mmCIF file of C-alpha atoms in Angstrom:
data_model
loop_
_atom_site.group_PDB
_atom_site.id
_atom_site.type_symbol
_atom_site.label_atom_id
_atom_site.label_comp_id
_atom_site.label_asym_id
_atom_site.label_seq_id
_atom_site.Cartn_x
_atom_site.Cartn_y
_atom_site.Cartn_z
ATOM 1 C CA UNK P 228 13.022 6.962 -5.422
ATOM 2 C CA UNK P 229 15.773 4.339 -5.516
ATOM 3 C CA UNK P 230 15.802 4.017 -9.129
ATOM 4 C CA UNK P 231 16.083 7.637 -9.752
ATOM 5 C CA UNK P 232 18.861 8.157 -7.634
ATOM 6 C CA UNK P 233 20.431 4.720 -9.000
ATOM 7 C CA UNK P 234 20.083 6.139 -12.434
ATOM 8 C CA UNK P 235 21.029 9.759 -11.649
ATOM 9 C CA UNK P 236 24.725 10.741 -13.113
ATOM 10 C CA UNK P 237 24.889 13.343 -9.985
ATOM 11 C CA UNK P 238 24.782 11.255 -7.132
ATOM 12 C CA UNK P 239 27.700 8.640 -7.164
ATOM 13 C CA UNK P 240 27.262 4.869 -5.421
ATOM 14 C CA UNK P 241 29.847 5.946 -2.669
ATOM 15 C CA UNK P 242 26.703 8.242 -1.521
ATOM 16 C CA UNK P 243 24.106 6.240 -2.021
ATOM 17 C CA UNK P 244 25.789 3.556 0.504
ATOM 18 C CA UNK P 245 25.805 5.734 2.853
ATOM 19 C CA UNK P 246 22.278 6.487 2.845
ATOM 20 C CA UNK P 247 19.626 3.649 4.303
ATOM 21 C CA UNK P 248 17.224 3.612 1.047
ATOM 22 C CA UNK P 249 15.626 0.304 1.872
ATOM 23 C CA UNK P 250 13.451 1.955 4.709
ATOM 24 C CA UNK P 251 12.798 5.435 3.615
ATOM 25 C CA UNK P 252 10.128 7.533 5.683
ATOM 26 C CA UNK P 253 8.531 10.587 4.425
ATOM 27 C CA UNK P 254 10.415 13.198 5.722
ATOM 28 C CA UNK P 255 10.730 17.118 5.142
ATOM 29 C CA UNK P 256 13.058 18.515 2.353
ATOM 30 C CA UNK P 257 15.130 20.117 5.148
ATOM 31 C CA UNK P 258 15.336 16.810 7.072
ATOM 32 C CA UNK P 259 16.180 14.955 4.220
ATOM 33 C CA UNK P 260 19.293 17.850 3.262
ATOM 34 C CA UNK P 261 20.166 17.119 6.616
ATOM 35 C CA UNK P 262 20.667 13.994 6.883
ATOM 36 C CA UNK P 263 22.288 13.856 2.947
ATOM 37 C CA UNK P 264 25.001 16.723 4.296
ATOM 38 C CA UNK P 265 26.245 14.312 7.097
ATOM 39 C CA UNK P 266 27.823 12.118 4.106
ATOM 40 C CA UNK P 267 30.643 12.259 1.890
ATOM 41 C CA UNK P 268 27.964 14.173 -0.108
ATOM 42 C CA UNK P 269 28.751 16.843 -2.115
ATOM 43 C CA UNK P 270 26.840 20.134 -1.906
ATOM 44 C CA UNK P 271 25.543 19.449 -5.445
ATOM 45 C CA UNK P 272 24.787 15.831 -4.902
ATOM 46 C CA UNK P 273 22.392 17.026 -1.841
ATOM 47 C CA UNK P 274 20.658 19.208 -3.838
ATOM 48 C CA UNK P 275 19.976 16.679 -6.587
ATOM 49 C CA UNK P 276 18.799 13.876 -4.116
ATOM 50 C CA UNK P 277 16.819 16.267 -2.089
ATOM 51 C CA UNK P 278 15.312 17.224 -5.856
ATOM 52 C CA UNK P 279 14.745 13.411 -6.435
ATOM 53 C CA UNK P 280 13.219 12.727 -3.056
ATOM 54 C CA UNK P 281 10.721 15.711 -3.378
ATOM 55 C CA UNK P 282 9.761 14.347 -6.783
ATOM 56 C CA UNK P 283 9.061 11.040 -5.560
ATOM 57 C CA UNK P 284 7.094 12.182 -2.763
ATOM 58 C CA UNK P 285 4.561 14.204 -5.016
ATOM 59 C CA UNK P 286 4.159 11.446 -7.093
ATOM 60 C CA UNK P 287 3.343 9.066 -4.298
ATOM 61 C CA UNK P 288 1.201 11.866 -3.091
ATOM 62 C CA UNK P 289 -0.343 12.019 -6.481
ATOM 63 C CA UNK P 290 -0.961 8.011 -6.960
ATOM 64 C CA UNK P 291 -2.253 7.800 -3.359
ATOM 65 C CA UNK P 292 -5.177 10.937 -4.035
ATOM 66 C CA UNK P 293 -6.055 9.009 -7.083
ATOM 67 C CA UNK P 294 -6.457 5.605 -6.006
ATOM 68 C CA UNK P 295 -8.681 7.600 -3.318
ATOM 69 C CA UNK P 296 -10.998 9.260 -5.939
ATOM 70 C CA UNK P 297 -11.554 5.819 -7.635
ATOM 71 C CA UNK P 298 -12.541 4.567 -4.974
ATOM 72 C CA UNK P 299 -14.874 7.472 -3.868
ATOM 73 C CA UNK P 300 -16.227 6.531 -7.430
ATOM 74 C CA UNK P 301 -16.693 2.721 -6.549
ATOM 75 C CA UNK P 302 -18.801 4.135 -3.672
ATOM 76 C CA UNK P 303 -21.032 5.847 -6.536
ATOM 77 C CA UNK P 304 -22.105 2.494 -8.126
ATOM 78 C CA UNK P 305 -23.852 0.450 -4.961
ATOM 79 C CA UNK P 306 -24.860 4.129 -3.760
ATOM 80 C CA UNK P 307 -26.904 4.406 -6.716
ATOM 81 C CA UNK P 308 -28.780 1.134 -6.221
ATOM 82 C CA UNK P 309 -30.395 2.286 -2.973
ATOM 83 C CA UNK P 310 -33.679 2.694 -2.413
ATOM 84 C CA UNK P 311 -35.645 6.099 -2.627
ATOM 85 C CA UNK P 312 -37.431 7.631 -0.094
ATOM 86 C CA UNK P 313 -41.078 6.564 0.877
ATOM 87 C CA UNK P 314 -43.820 8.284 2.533
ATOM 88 C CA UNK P 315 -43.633 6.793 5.676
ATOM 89 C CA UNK P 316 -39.943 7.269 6.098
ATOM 90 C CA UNK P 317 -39.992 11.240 5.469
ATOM 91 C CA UNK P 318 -39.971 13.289 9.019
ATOM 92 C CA UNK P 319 -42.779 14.542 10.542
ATOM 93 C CA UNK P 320 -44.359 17.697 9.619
ATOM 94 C CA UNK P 321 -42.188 17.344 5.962
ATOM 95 C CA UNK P 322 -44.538 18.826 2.697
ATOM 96 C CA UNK P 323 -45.737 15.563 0.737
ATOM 97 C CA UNK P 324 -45.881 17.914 -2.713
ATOM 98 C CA UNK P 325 -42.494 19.843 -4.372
ATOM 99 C CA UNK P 326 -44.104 23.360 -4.398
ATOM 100 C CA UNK P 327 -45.020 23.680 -0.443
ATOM 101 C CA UNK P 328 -40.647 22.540 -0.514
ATOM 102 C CA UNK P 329 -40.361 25.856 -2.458
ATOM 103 C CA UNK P 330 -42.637 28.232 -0.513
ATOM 104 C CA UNK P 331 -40.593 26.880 2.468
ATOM 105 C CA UNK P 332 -37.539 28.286 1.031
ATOM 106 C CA UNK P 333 -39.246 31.303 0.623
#
């Protein structure tokens, strides 16, 4: 988020003193208007930073869900490895052939 709003032509450094961007939470668009209003801020420079901040937070929202599906796909790899099922280890009273499974259904 920093270097978006360093780089933005909207919000000016005067502004971005005044905010603490070195320990940024996640926090709600409102809060974040809120907070950006009780500066020197103009009404246009709060709408451009909240803009900025929203954007940032869907992409870390983004990077975070797919860092999670790789490693739900890690999982696949060692899952695939395991051992299938023997006789022994099915449950009690479980059809040994895949047509009485069937009839089950049925």
């Amino acid at each position: 988020m920093t270097s978006q709003a360093f780089s933005s032509p909207d919000i000016t450094p005067e502004v971005m003193s005044q905010v603490n961007l070195d320990n940024i939470n996640f926090i709600t668009n409102d809060q974040s208007g809120t907070v950006l209003s009780e500066t020197t801020a103009s009404a246009e420079e709060v709408d451009k930073a909240v803009l900025i901040y929203t954007a940032a937070r869907l992409r870390a929202l983004k990077i975070t869900l797919l860092v999670l599906a790789a490693l739900a796909l890690l999982a696949v790899i060692p899952a695939g490895r395991m051992p299938g099922f023997r006789e022994e280890d099915l449950p009690v009273g479980y059809p040994k052939d895949e047509d009485a499974i069937y009839d089950l259904a049925e």
